[in-house]
Coordinates of N, CA, C and O in Angstrom, one line a residue:
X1 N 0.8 -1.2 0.0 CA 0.0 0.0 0.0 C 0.9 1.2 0.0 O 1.9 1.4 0.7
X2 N 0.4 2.2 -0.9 CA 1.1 3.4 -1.1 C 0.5 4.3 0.4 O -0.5 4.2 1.0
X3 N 2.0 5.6 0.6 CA 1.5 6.7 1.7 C 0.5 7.8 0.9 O 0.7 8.4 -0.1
X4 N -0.7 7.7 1.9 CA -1.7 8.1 1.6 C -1.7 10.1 1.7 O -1.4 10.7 2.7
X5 N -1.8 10.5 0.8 CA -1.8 12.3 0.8 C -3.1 12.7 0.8 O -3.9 12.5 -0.1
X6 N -3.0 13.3 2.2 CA -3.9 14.1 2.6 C -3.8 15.4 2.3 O -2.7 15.9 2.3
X7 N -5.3 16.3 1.9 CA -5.2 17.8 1.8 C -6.5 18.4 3.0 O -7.1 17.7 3.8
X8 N -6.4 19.3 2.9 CA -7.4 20.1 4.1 C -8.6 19.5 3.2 O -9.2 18.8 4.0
X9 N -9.0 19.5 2.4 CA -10.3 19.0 1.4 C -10.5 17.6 1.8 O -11.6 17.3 2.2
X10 N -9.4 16.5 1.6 CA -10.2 15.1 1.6 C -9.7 15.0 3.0 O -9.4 13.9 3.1
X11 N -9.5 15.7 4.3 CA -9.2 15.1 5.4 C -10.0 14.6 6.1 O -9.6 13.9 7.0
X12 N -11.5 14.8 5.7 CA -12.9 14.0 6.8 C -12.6 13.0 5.9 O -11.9 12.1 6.4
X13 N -12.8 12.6 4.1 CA -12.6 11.1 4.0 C -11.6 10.1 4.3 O -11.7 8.9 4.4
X14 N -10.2 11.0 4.3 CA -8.8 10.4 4.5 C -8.4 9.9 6.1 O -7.8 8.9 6.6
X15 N -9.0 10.9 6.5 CA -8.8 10.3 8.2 C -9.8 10.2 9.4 O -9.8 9.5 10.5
X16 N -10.7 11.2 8.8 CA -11.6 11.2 10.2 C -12.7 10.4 10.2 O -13.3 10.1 11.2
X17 N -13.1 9.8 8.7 CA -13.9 8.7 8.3 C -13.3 7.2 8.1 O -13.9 6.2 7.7
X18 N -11.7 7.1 8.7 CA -11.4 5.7 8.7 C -11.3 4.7 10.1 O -10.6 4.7 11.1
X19 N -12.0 4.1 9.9 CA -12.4 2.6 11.0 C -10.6 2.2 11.1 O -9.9 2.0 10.1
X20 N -10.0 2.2 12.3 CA -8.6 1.7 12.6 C -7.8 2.7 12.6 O -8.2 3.8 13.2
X21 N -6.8 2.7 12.2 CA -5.3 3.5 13.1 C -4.8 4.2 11.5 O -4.6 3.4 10.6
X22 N -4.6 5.5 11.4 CA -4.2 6.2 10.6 C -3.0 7.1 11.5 O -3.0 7.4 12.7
X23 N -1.9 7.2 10.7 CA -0.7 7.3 11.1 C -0.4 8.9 10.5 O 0.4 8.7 9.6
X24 N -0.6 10.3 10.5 CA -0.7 11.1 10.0 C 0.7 11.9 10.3 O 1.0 12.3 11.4
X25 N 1.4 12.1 9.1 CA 2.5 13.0 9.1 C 2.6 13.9 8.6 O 2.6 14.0 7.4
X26 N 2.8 15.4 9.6 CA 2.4 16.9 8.9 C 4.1 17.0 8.6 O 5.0 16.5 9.2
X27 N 4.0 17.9 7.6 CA 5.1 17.8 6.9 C 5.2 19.0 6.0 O 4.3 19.7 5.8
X28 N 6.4 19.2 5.4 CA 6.8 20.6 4.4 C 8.3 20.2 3.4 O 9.3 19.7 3.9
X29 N 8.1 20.5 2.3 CA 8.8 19.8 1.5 C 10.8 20.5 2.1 O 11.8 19.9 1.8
X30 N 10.8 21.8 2.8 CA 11.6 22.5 3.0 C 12.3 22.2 4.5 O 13.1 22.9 5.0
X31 N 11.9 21.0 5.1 CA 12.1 21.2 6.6 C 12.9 19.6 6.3 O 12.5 18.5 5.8
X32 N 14.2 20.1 6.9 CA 15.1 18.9 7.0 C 14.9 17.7 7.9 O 15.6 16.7 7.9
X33 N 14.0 17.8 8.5 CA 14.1 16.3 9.4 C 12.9 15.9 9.1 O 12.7 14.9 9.7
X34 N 11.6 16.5 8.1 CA 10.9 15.8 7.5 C 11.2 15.0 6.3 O 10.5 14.1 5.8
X35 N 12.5 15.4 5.6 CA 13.1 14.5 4.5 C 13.9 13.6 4.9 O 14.3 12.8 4.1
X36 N 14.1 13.4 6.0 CA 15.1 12.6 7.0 C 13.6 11.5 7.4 O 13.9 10.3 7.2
X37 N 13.0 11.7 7.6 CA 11.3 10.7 8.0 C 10.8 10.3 6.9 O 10.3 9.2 6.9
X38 N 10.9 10.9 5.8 CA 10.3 10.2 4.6 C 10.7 8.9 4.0 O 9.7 8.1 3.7
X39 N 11.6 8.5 3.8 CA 11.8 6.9 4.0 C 12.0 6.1 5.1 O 12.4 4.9 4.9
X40 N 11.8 6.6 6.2 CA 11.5 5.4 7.4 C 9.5 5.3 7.0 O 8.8 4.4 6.7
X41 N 9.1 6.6 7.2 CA 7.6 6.2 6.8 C 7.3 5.3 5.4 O 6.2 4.6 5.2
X42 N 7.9 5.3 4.8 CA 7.8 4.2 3.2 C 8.1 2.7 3.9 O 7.5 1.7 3.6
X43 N 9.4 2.7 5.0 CA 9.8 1.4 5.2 C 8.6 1.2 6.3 O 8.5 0.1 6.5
X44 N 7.9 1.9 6.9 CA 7.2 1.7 8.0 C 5.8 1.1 7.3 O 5.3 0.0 7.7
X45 N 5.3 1.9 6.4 CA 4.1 1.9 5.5 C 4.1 0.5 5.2 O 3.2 -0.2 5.6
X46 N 5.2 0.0 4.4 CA 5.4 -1.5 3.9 C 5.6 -2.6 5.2 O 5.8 -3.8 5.0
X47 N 5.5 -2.1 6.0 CA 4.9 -3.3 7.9 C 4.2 -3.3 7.8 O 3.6 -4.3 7.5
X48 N 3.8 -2.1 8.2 CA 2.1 -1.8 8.6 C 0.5 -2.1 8.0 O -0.5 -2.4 8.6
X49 N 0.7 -1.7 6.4 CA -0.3 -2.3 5.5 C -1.7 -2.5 5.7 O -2.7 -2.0 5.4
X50 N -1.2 -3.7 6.4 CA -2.3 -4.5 6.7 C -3.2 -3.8 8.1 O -4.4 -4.0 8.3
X51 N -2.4 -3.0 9.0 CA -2.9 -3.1 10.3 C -3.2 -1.1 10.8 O -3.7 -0.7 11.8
X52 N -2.5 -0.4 9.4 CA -2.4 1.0 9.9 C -2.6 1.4 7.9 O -2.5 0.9 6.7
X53 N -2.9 3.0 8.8 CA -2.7 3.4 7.0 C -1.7 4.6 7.8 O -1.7 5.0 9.0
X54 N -0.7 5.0 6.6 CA 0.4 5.9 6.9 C -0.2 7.1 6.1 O -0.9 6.8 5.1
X55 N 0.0 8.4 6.4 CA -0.4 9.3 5.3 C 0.2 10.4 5.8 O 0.3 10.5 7.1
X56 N 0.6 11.6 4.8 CA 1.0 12.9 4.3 C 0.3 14.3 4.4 O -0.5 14.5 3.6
X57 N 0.6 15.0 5.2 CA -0.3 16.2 4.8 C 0.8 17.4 5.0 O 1.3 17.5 6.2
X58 N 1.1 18.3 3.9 CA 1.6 19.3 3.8 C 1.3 20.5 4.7 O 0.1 20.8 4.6
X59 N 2.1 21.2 5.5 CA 1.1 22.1 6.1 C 1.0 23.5 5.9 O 0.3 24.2 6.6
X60 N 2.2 24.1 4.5 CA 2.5 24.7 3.7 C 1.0 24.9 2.9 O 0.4 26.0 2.8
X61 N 0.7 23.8 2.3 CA -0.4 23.5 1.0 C -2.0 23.1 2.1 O -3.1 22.8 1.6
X62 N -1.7 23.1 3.4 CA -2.9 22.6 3.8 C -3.0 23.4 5.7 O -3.6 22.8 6.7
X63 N -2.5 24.3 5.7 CA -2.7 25.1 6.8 C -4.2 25.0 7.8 O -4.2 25.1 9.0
X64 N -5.0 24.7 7.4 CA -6.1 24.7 7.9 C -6.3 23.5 8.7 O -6.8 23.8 9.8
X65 N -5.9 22.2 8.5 CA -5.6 20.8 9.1 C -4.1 21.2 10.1 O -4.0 20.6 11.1
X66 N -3.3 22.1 9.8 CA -2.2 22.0 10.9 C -2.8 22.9 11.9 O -2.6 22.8 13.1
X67 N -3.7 23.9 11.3 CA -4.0 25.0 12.5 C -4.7 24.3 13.6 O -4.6 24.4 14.8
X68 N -5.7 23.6 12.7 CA -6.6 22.8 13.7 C -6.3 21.9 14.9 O -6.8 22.0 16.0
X69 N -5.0 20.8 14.5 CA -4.7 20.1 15.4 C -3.4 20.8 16.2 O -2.8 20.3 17.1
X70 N -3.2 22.0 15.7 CA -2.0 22.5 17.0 C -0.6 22.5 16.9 O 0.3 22.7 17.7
X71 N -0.9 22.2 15.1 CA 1.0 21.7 14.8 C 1.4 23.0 14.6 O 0.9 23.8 13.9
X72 N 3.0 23.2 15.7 CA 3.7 24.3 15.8 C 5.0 24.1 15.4 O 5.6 25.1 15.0
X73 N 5.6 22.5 15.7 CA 6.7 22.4 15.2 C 6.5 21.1 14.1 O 5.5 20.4 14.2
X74 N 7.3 20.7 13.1 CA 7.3 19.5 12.2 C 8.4 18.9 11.9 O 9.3 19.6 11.4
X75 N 8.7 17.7 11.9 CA 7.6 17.0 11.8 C 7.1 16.8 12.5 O 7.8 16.7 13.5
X76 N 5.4 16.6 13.0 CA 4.9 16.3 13.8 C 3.9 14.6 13.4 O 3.7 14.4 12.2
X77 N 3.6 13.9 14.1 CA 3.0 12.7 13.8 C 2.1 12.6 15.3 O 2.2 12.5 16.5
X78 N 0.7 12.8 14.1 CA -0.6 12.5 15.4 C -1.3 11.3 14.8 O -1.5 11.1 13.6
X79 N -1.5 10.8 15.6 CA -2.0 9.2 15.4 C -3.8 9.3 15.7 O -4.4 9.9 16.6
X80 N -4.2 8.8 14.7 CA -5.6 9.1 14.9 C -6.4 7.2 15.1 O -5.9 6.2 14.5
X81 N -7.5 7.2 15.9 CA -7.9 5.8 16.0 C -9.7 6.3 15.8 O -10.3 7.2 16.3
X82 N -10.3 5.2 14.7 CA -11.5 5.5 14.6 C -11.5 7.3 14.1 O -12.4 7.9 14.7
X83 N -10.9 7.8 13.5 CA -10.7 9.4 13.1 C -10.4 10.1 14.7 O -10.4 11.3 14.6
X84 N -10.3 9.9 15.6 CA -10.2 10.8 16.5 C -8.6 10.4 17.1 O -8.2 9.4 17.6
X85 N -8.0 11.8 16.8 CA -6.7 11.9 17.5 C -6.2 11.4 18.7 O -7.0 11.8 19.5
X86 N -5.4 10.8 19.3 CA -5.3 9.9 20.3 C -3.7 9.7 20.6 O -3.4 9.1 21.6
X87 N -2.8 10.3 19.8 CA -1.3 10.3 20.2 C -1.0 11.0 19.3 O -1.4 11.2 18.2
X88 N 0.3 11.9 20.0 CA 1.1 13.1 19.3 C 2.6 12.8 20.0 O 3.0 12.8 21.1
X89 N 3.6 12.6 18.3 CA 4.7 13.1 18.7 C 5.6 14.1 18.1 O 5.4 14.2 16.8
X90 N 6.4 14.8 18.6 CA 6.9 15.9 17.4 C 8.4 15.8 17.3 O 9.1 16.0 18.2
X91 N 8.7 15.3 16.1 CA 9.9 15.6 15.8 C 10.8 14.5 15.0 O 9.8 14.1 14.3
X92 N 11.5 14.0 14.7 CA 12.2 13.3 13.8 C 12.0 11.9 15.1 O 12.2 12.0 16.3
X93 N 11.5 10.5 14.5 CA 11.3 9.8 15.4 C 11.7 8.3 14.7 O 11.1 8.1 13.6
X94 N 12.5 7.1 15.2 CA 12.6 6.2 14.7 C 11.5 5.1 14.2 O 10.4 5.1 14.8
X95 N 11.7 4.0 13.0 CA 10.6 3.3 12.7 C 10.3 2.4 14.1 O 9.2 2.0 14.1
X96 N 11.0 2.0 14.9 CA 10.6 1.4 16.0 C 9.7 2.2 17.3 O 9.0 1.8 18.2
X97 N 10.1 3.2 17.0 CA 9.1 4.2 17.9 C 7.4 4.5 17.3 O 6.4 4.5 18.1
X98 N 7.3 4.8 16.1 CA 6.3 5.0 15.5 C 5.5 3.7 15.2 O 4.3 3.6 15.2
X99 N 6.3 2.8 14.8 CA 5.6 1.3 15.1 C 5.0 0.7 16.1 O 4.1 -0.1 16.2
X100 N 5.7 1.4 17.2 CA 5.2 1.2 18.7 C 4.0 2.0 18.9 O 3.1 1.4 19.5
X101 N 3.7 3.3 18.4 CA 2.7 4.0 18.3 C 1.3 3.3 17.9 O 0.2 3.0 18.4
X102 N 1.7 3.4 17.0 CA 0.5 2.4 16.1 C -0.1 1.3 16.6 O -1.3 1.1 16.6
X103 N 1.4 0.3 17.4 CA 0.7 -1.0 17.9 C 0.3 -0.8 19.0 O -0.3 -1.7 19.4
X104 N 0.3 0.2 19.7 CA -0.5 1.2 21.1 C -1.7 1.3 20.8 O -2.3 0.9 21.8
X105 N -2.8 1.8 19.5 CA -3.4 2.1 19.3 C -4.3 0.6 18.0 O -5.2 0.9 17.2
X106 N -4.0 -0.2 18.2 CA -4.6 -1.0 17.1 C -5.8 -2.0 18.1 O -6.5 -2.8 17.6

């Protein structure tokens, strides 16, 4: 399964409408430890599959979803269960930490 990109537009279908554990990563194409996270989230994506969806939201291109949930610094990764937010962490974080997240929440 491919990482799912989220905009301020599809974010009720993309996350707040999904049954199970969505893995949401706010992000900006310009911020160095979000390019440093983008292939642990690909290798994490390809674990998880089956049991989480991993996904993308710009907060440059989608301000309205970062304002909402509070993101001040990025990367930031809020874990949402049944669409409602339920874990936040901020900052460059390993695939064994964010795997641990997910399996917290499944």
């Amino acid at each position: 399964m491919a990482i799912v990109n989220v905009s301020d537009q599809s974010f009720s279908a993309d996350v707040e409408n999904k049954q199970g554990v969505v893995l949401l990563d706010f992000w900006a194409p310009w911020c160095g430890p979000c390019k440093m996270l983008a292939p642990i989230l690909e290798e994490l994506d390809a674990e998880v599959s089956d049991s989480a969806v991993v996904a993308k939201i710009n907060v440059d291109e989608n301000p309205e979803s970062a304002s909402r949930f509070g993101v001040m610094s990025i990367p930031t990764i809020i874990v949402f269960k049944d669409g409602q937010p339920v874990d936040k962490v901020v900052g460059l974080n390993s695939k064994d930490a964010l795997k641990g997240l997910i399996e917290k929440h499944k």
